[in-house]
Coordinates of C-alpha atoms and ligand atoms in Angstrom, one line a residue:
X1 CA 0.0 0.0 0.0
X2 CA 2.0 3.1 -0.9
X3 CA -0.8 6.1 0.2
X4 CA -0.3 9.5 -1.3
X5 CA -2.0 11.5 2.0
X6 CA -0.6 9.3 4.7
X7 CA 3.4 8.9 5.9
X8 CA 3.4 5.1 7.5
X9 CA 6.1 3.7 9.4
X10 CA 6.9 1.1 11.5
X11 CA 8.3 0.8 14.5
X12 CA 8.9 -2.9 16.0
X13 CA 5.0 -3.8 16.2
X14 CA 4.2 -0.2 16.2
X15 CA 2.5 1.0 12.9
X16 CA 2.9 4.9 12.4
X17 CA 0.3 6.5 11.0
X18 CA 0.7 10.4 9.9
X19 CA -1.8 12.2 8.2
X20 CA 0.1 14.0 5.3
X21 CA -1.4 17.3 4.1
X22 CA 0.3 19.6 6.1
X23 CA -0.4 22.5 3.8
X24 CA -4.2 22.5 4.7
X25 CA -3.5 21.2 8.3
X26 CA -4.3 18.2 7.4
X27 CA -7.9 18.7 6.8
X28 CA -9.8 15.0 5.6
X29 CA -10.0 14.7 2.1
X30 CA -11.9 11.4 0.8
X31 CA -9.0 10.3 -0.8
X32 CA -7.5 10.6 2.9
X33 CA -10.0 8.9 4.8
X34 CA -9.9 6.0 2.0
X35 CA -6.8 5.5 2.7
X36 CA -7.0 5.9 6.5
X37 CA -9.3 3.4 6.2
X38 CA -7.4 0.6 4.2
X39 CA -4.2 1.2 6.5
X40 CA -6.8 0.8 9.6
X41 CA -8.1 -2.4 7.5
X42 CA -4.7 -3.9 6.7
X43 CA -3.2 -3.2 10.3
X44 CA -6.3 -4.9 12.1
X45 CA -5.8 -8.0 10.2
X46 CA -1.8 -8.3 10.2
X47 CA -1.0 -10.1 13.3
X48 CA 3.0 -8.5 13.8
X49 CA 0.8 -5.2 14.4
X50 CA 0.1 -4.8 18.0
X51 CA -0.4 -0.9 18.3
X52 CA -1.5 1.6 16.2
X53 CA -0.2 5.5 16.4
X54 CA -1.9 8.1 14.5
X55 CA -0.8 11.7 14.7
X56 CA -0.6 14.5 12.0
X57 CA 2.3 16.5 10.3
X58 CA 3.3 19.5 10.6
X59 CA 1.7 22.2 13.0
X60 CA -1.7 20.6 13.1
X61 CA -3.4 17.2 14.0
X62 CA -6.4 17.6 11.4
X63 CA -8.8 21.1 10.7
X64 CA -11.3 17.9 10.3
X65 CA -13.3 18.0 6.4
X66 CA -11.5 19.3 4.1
X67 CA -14.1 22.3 3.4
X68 CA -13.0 23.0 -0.2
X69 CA -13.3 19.5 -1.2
X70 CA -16.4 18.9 -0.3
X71 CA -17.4 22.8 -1.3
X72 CA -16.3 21.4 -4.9
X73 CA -18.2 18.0 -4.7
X74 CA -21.6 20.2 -4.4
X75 CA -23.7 20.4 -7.6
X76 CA -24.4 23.9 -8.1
X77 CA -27.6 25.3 -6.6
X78 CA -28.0 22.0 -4.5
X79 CA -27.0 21.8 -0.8
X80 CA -24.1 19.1 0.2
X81 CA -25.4 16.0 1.7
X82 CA -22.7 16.0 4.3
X83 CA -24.8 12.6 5.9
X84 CA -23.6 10.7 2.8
X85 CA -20.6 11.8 2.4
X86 CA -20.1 10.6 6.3
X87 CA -21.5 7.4 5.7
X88 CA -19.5 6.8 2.5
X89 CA -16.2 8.1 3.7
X90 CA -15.9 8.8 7.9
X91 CA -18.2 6.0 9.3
X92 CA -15.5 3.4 7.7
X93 CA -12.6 4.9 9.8
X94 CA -14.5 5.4 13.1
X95 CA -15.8 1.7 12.9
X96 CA -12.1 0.7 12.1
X97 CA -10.4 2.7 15.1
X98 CA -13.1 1.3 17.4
X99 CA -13.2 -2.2 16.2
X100 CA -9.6 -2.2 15.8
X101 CA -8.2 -5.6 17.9
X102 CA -5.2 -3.8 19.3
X103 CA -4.8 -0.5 21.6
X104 CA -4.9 2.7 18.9
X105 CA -3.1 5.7 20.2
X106 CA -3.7 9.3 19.3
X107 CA -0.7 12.3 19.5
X108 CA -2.5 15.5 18.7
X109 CA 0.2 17.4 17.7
X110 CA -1.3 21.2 17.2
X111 CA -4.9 22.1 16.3
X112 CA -8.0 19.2 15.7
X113 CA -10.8 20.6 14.7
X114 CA -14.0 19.2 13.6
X115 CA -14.2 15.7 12.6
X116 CA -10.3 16.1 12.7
X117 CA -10.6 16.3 16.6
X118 CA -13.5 13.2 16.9
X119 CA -11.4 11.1 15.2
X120 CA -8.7 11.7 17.3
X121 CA -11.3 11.5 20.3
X122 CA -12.2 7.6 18.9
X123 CA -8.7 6.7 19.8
X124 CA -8.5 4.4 22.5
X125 CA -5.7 6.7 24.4
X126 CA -5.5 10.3 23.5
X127 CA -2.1 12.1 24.3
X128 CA -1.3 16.0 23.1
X129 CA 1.2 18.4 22.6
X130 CA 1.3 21.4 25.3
X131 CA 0.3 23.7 22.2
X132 CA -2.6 21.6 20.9
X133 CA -6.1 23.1 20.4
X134 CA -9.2 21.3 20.6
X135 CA -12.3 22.9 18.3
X136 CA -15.5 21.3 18.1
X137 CA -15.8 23.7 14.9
X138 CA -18.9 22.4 13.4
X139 CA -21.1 24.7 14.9
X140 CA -19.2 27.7 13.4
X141 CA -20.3 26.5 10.1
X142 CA -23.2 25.8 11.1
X143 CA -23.1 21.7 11.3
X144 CA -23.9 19.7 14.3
X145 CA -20.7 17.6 15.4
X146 CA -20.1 14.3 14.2
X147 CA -17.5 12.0 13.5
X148 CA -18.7 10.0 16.6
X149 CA -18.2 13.1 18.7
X150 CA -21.9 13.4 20.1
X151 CA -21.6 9.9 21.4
X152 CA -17.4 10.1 22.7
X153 CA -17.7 13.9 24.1
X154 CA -20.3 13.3 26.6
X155 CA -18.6 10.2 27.8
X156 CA -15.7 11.5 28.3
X157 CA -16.5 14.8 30.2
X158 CA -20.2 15.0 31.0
X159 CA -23.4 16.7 29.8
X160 CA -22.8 20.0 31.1
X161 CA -19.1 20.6 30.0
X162 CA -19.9 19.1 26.2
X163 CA -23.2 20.7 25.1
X164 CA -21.1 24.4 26.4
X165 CA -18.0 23.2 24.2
X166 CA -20.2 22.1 21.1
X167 CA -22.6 24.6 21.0
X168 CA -19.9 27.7 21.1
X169 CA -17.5 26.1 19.0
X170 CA -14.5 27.7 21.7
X171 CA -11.2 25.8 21.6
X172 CA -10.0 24.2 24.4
X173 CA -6.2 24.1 25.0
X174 CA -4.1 21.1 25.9
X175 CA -4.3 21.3 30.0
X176 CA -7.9 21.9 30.1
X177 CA -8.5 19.1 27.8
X178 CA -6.6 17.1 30.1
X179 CA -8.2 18.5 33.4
X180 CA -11.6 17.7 31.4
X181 CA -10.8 14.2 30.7
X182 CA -10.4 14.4 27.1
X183 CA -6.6 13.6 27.2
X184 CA -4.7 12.0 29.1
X185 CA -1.5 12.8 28.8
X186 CA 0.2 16.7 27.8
X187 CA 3.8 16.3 26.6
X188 CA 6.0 19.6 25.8
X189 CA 6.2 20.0 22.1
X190 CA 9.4 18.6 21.5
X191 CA 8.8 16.1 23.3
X192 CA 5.1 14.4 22.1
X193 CA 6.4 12.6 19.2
X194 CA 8.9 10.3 21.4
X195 CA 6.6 10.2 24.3
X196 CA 4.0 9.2 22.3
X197 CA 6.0 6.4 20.4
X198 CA 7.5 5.1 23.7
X199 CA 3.6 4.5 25.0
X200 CA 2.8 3.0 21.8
X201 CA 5.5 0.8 22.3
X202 CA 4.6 -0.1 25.7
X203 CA 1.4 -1.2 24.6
X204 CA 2.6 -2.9 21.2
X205 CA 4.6 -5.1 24.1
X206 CA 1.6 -5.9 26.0
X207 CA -0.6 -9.1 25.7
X208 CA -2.9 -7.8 23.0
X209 CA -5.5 -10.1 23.3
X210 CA -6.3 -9.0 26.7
X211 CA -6.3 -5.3 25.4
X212 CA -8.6 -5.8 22.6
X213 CA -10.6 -7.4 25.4
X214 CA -10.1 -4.8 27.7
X215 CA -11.4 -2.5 24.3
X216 CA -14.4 -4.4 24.0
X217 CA -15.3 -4.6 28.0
X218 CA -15.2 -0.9 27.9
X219 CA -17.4 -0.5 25.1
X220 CA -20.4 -2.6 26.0
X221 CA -20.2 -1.4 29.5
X222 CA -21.9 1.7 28.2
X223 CA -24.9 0.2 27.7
X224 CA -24.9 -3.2 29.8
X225 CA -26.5 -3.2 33.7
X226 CA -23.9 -4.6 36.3
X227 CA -25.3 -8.3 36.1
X228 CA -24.6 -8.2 32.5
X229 CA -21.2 -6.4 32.2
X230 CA -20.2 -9.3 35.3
X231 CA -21.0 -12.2 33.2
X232 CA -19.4 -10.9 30.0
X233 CA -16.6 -10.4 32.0
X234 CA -16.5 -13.9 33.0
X235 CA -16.9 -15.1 29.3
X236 CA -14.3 -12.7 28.2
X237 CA -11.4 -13.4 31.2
X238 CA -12.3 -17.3 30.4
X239 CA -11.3 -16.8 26.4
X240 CA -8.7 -14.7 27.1
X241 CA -7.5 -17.0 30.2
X242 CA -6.6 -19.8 27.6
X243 CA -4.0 -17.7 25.8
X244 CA -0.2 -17.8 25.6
X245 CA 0.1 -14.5 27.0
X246 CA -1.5 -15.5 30.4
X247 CA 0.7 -19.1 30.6
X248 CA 3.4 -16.6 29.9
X249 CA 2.4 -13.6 32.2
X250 CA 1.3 -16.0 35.3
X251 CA 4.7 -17.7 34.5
X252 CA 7.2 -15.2 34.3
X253 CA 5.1 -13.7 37.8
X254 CA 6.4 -17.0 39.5
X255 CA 9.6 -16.8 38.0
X256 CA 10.1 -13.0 38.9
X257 CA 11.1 -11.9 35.8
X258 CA 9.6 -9.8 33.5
X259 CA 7.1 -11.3 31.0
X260 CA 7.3 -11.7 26.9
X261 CA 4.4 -11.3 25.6
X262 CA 3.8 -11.8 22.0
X263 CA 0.1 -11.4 21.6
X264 CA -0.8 -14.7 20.7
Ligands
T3D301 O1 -18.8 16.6 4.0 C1 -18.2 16.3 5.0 O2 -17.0 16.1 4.9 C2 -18.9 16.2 6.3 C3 -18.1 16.3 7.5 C4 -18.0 17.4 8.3 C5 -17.1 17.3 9.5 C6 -16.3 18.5 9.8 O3 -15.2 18.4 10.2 S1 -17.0 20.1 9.7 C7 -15.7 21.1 10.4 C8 -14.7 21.4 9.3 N1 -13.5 22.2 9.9 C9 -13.6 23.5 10.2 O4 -14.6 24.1 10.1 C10 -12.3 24.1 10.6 C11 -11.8 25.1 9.6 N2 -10.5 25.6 9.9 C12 -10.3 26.5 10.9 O5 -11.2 27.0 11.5 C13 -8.9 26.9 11.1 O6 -8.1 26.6 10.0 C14 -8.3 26.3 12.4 C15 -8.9 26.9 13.6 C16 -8.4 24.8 12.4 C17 -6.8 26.6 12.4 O7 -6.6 28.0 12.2 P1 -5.1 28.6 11.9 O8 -5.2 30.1 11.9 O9 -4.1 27.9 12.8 O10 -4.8 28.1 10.4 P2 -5.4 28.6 9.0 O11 -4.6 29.7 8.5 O12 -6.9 28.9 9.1 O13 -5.3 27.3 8.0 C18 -4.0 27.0 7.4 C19 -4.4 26.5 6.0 O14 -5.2 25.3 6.1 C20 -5.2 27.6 5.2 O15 -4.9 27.4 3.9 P3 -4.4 28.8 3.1 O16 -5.5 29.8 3.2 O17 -3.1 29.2 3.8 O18 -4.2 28.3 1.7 C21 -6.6 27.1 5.4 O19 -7.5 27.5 4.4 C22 -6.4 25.6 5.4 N3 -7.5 24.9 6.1 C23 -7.7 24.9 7.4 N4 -8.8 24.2 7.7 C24 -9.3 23.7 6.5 C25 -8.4 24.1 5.5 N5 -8.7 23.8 4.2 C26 -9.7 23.1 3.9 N6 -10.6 22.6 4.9 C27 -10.4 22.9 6.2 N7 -11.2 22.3 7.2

């Protein structure tokens, strides 16, 4: 796969992901988002992946859709049907992030705005530079917010603080994303990209059949009762129970030494 909007590299099991426009802050084009998609695609199904690390290049994480594109995709006289063009091109990389079998890590590197900042949002661990913004812009143009952020936003920081934040479109800087909940990390700029890596890393080492599991427990929890969410639990720790990774973690416990584990 050799993408024309996306830099990918890999580190050990870490797969790099940079969105590549840098000129238009990396603002989501379709041929972007296709081809975020079919890296999410590939990476979920190639086993020697066990961590996925999106940021963005240059001084911004993503200005979300890019506005000229899909200014230019309108028929004259006719309004944009921005639902379609999110179920054709956006809903494929939110399932992808959130059905991804392995931890996805976001490094917001400088503004997200937009569908640029709920993407980033649908990572599983969110970590920013000092200088990054956070904009739920829709509402500036007029748009509710989308990209999954309706559903994340609230989660993640309450009624209260997210209708304010969505509704006045006012950015949000790094720290009070992180007081909020929204982050959970704040690096200094200079330091993001390594910090970020390293914690990819970490992950990328850890038993990644548990941490998809973890993913899924998460998930469901939102909408299971506690009897529920107990027994799933159950089912999940006795799958996950029967792989490598716990003979090996239970093993190198009673060994005292650290454990491998190589996600199988
Ligand atoms: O149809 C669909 O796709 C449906 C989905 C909709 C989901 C959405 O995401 S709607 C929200 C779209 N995003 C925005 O409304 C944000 C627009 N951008 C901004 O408000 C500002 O650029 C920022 C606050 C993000 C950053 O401001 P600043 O001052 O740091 O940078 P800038 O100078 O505005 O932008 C730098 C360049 O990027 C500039 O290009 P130029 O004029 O120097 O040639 C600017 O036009 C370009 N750019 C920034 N955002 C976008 C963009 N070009 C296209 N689309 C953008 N969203």
């Amino acid at each position: 796969m050799n993408p024309e909007t996306l830099i990918l590299e890999r580190h050990d099991a870490v797969l790099r992901v940079v969105l590549n426009r840098p000129e238009r802050l990396n603002a989501l084009s379709d041929q972007l988002l296709r081809e975020l998609h079919e890296t999410l695609a590939a990476a979920a199904d190639d086993d020697a992946v066990r961590c996925v690390l999106l940021t963005g290049q240059g001084r911004g994480f993503s200005a979300g859709a890019d506005l000229r594109d899909a200014a230019s995709a309108a028929r004259p006289g006719e309004p944009i049907d921005f639902g379609a063009r999110l179920e054709q091109t956006y809903h494929p990389v939110l399932r992808a992030i959130r059905g991804m079998p392995k931890p996805v890590v976001a490094a917001v590197n400088g503004v997200a705005a937009g569908a640029g900042c709920n993407i980033a949002l649908a990572c599983d661990v969110v970590v920013a530079a000092r200088s990054a913004r956070f904009i739920q812009a829709f509402v500036r143009i007029g748009l509710v917010p989308d990209a999954g952020g309706t559903w994340t936003i609230p989660r993640l920081i309450g009624r209260a603080r997210a209708m304010r934040w969505m509704m006045t479109g006012d950015e949000l800087d790094a720290e009070t994303a992180e007081r909020w909940g929204l982050v959970t990390e704040v690096f200094d700029d200079a330091e993001l990209a390594d910090r970020a890596l390293a914690l990819a890393t970490r992950l990328a080492q850890g038993p990644t059949l548990a941490l998809a599991a973890i993913k899924r427990l998460i998930d469901a929890s939102g909408t299971a009762d506690f009897e529920s969410q107990i027994a799933l639990e159950a089912r999940t720790q006795t799958d996950v129970g029967r792989s490598t990774d716990t003979i090996e973690g239970i093993s190198a416990f009673l060994e005292k030494r650290p454990p491998k584990f190589t996600g199988r």
